[in-house]
mmCIF file with all atom_site columns, C-alpha atoms in Angstrom:
data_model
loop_
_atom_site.group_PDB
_atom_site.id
_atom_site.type_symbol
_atom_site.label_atom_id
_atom_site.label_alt_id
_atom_site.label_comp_id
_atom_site.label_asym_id
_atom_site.label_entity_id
_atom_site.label_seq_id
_atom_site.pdbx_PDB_ins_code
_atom_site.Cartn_x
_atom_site.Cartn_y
_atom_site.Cartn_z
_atom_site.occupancy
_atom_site.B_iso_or_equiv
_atom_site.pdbx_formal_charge
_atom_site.auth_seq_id
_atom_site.auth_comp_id
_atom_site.auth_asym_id
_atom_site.auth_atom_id
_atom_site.pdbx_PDB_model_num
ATOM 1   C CA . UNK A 1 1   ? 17.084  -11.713 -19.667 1.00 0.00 ? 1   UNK A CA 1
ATOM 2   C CA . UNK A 1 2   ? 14.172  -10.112 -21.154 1.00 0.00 ? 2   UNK A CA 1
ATOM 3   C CA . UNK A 1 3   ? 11.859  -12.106 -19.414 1.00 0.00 ? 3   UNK A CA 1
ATOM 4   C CA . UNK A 1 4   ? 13.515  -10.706 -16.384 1.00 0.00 ? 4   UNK A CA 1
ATOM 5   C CA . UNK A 1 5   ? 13.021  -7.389  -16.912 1.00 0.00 ? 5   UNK A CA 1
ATOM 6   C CA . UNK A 1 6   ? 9.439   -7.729  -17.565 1.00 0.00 ? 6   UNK A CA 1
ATOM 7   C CA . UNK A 1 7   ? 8.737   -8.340  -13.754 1.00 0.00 ? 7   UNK A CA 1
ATOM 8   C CA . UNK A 1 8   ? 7.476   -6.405  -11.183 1.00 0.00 ? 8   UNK A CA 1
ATOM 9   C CA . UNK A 1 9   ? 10.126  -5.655  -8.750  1.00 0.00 ? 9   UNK A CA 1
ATOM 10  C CA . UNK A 1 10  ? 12.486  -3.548  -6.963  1.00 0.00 ? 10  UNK A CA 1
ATOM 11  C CA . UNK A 1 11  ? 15.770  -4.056  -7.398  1.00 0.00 ? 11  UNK A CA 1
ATOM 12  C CA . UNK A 1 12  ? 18.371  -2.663  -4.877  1.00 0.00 ? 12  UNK A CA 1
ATOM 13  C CA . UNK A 1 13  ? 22.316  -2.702  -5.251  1.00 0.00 ? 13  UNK A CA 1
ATOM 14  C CA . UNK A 1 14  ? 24.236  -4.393  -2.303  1.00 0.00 ? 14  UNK A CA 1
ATOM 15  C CA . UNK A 1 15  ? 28.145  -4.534  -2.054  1.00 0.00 ? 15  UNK A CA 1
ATOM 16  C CA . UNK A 1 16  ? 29.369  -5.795  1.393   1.00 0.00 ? 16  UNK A CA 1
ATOM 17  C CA . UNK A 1 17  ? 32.233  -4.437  2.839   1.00 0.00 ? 17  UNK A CA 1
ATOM 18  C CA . UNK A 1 18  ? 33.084  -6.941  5.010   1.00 0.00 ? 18  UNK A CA 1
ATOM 19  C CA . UNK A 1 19  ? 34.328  -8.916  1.709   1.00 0.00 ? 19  UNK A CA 1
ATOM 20  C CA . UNK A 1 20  ? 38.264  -8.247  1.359   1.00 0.00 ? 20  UNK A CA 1
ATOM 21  C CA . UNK A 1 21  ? 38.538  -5.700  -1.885  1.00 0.00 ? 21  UNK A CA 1
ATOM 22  C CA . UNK A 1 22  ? 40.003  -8.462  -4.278  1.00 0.00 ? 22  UNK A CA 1
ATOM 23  C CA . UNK A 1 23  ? 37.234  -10.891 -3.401  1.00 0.00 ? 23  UNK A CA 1
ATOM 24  C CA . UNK A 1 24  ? 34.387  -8.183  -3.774  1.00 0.00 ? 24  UNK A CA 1
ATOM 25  C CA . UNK A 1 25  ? 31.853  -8.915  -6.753  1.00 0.00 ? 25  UNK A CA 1
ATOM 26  C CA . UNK A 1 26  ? 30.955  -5.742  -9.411  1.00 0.00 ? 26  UNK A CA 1
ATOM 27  C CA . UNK A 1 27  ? 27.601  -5.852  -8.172  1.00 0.00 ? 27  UNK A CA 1
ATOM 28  C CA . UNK A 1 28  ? 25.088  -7.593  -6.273  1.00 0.00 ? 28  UNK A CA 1
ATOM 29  C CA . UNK A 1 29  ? 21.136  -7.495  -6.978  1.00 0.00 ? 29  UNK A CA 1
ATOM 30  C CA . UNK A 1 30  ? 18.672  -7.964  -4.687  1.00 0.00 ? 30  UNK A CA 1
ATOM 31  C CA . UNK A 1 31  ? 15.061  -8.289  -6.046  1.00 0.00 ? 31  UNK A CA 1
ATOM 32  C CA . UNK A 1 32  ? 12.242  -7.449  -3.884  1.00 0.00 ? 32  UNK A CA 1
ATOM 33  C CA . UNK A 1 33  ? 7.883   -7.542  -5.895  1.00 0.00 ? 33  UNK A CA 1
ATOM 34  C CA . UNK A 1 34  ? 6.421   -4.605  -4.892  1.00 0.00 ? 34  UNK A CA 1
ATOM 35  C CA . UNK A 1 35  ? 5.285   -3.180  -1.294  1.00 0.00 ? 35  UNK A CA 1
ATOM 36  C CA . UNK A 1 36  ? 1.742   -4.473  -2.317  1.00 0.00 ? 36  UNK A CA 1
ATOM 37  C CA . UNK A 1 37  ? 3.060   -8.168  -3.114  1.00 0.00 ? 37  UNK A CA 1
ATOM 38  C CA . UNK A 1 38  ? 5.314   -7.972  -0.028  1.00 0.00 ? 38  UNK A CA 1
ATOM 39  C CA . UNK A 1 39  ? 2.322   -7.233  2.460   1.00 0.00 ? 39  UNK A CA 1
ATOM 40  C CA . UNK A 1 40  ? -0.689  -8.903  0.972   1.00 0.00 ? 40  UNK A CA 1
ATOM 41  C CA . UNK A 1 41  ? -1.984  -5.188  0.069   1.00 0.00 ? 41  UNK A CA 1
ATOM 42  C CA . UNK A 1 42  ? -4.963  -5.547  -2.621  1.00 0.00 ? 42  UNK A CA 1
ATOM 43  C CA . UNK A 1 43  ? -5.469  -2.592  -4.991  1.00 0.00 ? 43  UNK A CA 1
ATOM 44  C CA . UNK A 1 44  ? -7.492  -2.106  -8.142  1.00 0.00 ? 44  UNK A CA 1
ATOM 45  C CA . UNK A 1 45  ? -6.145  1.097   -9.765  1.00 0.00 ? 45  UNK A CA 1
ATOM 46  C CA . UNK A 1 46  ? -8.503  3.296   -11.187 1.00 0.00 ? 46  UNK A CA 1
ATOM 47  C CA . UNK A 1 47  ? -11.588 1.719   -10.401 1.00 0.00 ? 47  UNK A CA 1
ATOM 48  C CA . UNK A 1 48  ? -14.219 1.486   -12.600 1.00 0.00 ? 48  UNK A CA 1
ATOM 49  C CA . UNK A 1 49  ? -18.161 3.715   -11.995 1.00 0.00 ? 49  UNK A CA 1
ATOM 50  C CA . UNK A 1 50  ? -19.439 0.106   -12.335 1.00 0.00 ? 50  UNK A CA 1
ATOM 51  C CA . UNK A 1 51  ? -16.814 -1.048  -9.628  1.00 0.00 ? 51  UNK A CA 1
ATOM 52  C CA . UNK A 1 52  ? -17.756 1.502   -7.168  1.00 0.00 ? 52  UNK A CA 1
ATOM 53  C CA . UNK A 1 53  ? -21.747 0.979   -7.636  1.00 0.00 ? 53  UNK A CA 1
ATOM 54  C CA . UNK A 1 54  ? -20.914 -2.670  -7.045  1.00 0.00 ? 54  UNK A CA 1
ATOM 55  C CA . UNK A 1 55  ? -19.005 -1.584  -3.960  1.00 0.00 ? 55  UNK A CA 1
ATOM 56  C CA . UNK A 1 56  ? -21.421 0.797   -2.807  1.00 0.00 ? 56  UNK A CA 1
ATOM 57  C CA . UNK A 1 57  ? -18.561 3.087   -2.051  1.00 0.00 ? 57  UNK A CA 1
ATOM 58  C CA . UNK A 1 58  ? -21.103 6.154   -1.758  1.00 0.00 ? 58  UNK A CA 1
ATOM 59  C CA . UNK A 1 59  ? -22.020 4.408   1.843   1.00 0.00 ? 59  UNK A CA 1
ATOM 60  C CA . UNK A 1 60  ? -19.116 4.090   3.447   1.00 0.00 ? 60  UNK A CA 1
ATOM 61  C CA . UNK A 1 61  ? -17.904 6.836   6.062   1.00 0.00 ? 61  UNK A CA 1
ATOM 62  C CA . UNK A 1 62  ? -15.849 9.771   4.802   1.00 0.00 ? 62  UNK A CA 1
ATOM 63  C CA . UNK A 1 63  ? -12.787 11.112  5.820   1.00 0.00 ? 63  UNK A CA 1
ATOM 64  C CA . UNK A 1 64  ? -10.937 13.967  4.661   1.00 0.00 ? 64  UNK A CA 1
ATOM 65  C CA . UNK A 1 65  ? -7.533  15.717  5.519   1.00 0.00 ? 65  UNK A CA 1
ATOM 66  C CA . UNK A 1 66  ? -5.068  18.361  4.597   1.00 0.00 ? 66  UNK A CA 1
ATOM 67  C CA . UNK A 1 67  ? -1.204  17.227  4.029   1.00 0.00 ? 67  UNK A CA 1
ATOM 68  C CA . UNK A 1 68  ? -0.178  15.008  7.208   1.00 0.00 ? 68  UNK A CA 1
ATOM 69  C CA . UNK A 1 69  ? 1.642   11.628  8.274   1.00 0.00 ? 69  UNK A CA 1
ATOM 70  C CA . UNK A 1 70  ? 0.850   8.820   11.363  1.00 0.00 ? 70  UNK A CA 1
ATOM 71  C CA . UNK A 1 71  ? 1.755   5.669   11.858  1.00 0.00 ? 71  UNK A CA 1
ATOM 72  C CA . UNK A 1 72  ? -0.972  3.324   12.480  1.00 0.00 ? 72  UNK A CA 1
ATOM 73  C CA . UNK A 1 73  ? -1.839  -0.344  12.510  1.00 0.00 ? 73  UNK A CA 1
ATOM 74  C CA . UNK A 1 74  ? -4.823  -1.977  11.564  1.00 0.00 ? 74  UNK A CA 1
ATOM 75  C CA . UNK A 1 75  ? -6.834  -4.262  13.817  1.00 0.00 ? 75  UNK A CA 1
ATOM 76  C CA . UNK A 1 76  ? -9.454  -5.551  11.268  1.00 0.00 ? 76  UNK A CA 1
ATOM 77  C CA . UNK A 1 77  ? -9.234  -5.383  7.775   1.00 0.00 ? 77  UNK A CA 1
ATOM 78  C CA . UNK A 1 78  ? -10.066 -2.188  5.924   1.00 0.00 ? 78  UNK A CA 1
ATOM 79  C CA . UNK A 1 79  ? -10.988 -1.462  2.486   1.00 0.00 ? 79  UNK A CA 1
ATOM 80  C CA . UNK A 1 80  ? -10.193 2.313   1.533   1.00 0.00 ? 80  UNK A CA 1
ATOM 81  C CA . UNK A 1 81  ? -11.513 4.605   -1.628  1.00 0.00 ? 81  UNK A CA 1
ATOM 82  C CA . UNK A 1 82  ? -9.555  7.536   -2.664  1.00 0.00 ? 82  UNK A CA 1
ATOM 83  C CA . UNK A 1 83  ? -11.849 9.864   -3.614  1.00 0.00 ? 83  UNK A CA 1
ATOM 84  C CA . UNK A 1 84  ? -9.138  12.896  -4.446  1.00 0.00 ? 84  UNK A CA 1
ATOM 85  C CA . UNK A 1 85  ? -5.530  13.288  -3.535  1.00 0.00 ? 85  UNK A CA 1
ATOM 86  C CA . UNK A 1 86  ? -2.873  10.691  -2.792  1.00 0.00 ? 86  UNK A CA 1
ATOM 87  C CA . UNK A 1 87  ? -1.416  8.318   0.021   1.00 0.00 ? 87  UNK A CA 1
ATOM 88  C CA . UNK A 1 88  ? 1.860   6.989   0.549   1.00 0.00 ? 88  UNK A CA 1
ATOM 89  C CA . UNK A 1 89  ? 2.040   4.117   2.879   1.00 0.00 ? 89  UNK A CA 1
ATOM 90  C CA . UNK A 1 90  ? 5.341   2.932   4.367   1.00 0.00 ? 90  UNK A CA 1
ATOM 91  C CA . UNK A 1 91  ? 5.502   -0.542  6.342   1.00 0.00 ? 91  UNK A CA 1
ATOM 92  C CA . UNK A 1 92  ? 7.131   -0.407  9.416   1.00 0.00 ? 92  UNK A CA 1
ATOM 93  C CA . UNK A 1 93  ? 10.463  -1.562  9.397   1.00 0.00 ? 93  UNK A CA 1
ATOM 94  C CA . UNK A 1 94  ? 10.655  -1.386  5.686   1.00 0.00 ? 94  UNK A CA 1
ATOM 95  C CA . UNK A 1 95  ? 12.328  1.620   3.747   1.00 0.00 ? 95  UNK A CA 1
ATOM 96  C CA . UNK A 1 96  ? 10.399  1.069   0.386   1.00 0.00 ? 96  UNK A CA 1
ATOM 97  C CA . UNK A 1 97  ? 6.616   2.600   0.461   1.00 0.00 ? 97  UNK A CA 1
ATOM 98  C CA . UNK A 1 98  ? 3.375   2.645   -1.843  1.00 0.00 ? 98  UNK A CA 1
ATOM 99  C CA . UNK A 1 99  ? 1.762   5.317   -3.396  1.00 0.00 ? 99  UNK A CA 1
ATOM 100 C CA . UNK A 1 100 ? -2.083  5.190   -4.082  1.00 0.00 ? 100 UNK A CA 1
ATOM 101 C CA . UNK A 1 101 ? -4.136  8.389   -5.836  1.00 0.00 ? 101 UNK A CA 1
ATOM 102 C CA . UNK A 1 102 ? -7.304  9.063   -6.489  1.00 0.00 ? 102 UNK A CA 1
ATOM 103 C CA . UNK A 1 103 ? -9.458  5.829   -8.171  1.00 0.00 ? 103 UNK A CA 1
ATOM 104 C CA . UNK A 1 104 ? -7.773  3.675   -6.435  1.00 0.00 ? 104 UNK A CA 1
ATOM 105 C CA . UNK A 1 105 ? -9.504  0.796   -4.287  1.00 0.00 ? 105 UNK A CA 1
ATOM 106 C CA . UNK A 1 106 ? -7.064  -0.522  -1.306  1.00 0.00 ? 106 UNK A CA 1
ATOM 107 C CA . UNK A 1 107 ? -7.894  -3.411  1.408   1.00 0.00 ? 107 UNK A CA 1
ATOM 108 C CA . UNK A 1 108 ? -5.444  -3.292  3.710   1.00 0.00 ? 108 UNK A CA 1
ATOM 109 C CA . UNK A 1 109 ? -5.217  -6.479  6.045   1.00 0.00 ? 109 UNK A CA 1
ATOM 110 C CA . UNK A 1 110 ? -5.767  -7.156  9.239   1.00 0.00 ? 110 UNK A CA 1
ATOM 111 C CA . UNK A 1 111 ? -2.347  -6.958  11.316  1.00 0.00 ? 111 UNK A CA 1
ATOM 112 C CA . UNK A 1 112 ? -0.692  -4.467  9.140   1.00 0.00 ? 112 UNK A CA 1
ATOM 113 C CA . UNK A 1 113 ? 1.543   -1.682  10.641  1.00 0.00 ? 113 UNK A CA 1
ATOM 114 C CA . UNK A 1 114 ? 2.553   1.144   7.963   1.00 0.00 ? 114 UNK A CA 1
ATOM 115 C CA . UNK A 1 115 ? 3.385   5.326   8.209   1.00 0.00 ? 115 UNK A CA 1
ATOM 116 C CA . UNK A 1 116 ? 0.755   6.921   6.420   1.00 0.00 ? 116 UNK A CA 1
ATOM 117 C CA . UNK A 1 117 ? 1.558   10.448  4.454   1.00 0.00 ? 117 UNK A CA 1
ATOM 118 C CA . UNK A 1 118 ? -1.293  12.000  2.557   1.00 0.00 ? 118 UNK A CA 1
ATOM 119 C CA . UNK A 1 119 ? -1.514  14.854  0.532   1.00 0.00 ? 119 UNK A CA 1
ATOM 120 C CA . UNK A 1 120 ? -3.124  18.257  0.740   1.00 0.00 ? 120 UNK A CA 1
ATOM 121 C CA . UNK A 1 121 ? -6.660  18.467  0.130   1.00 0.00 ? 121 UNK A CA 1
ATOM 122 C CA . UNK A 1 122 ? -7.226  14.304  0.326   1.00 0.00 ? 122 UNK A CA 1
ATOM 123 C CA . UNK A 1 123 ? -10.518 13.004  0.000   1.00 0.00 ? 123 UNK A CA 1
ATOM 124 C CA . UNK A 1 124 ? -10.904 8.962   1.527   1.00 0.00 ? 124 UNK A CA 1
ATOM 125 C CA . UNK A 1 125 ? -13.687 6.439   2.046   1.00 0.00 ? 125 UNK A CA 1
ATOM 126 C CA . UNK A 1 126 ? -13.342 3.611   4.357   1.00 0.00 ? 126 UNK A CA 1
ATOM 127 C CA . UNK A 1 127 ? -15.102 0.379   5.276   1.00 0.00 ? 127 UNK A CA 1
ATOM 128 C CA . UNK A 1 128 ? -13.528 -2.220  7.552   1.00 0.00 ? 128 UNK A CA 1
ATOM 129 C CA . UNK A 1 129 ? -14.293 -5.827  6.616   1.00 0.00 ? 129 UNK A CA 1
ATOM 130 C CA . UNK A 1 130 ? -14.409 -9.135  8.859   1.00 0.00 ? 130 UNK A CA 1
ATOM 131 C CA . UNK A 1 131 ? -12.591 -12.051 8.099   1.00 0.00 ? 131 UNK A CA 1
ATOM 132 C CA . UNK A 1 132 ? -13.861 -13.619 4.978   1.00 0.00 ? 132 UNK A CA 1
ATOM 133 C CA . UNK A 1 133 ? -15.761 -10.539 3.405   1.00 0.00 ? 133 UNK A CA 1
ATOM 134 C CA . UNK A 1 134 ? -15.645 -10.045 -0.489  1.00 0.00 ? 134 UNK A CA 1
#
């Protein structure tokens, strides 16, 4: 059991109605890894000065925003830099989101449809990357 509750997921309680009362079990689990597993999302959390030198973050284009949400979808992949602020990204058709902040490094791939909510005063840098770019 411990072992169990070492891993990185989401656990959400399901009870079915449709099950007649005296059949109906206490409690069932149902145990989801993370938005990032889920959708192939690759983040490095807090990257390092080295990191971003390597990345060359400083030359990619610059976007900033006050609080808002949109949906989009991405048609190539797209590495993103959070300069300052935070981003909460919400698949479509999924109820569980991410949240990324400032440090973090996040490739988003090609195909992926999400809501997008940042916060005020948000800071981003973006590259998109072609199919087999490091």
């Amino acid at each position: 059991m411990a072992a169990l509750s070492s891993l990185p997921m989401l656990c959400s309680v399901l009870i079915s109605k449709s099950w007649p009362t005296s059949h109906r079990p206490l409690l069932v689990t149902r145990c989801l890894a993370p938005v990032e597993k889920r959708f192939r999302l690759q983040v490095e959390r807090n990257a390092s000065c080295s990191r971003l030198k390597e990345l060359r973050t400083h030359r990619w284009s610059r976007w900033e925003t006050n609080e808002c949400s949109y949906a989009w979808d991405w048609q190539v992949d797209e590495q993103v830099y959070l300069v300052k602020g935070s981003m909460q990204v919400t698949p479509k058709d999924c109820q569980d989101s991410a949240s990324f902040c400032a440090g973090d490094v996040v490739r988003f791939p090609k195909w992926f449809c999400a809501e997008l909510s940042f916060g005020n005063n948000t800071e981003l840098r973006y590259r998109f990357r072609a199919h087999g770019d490091d």
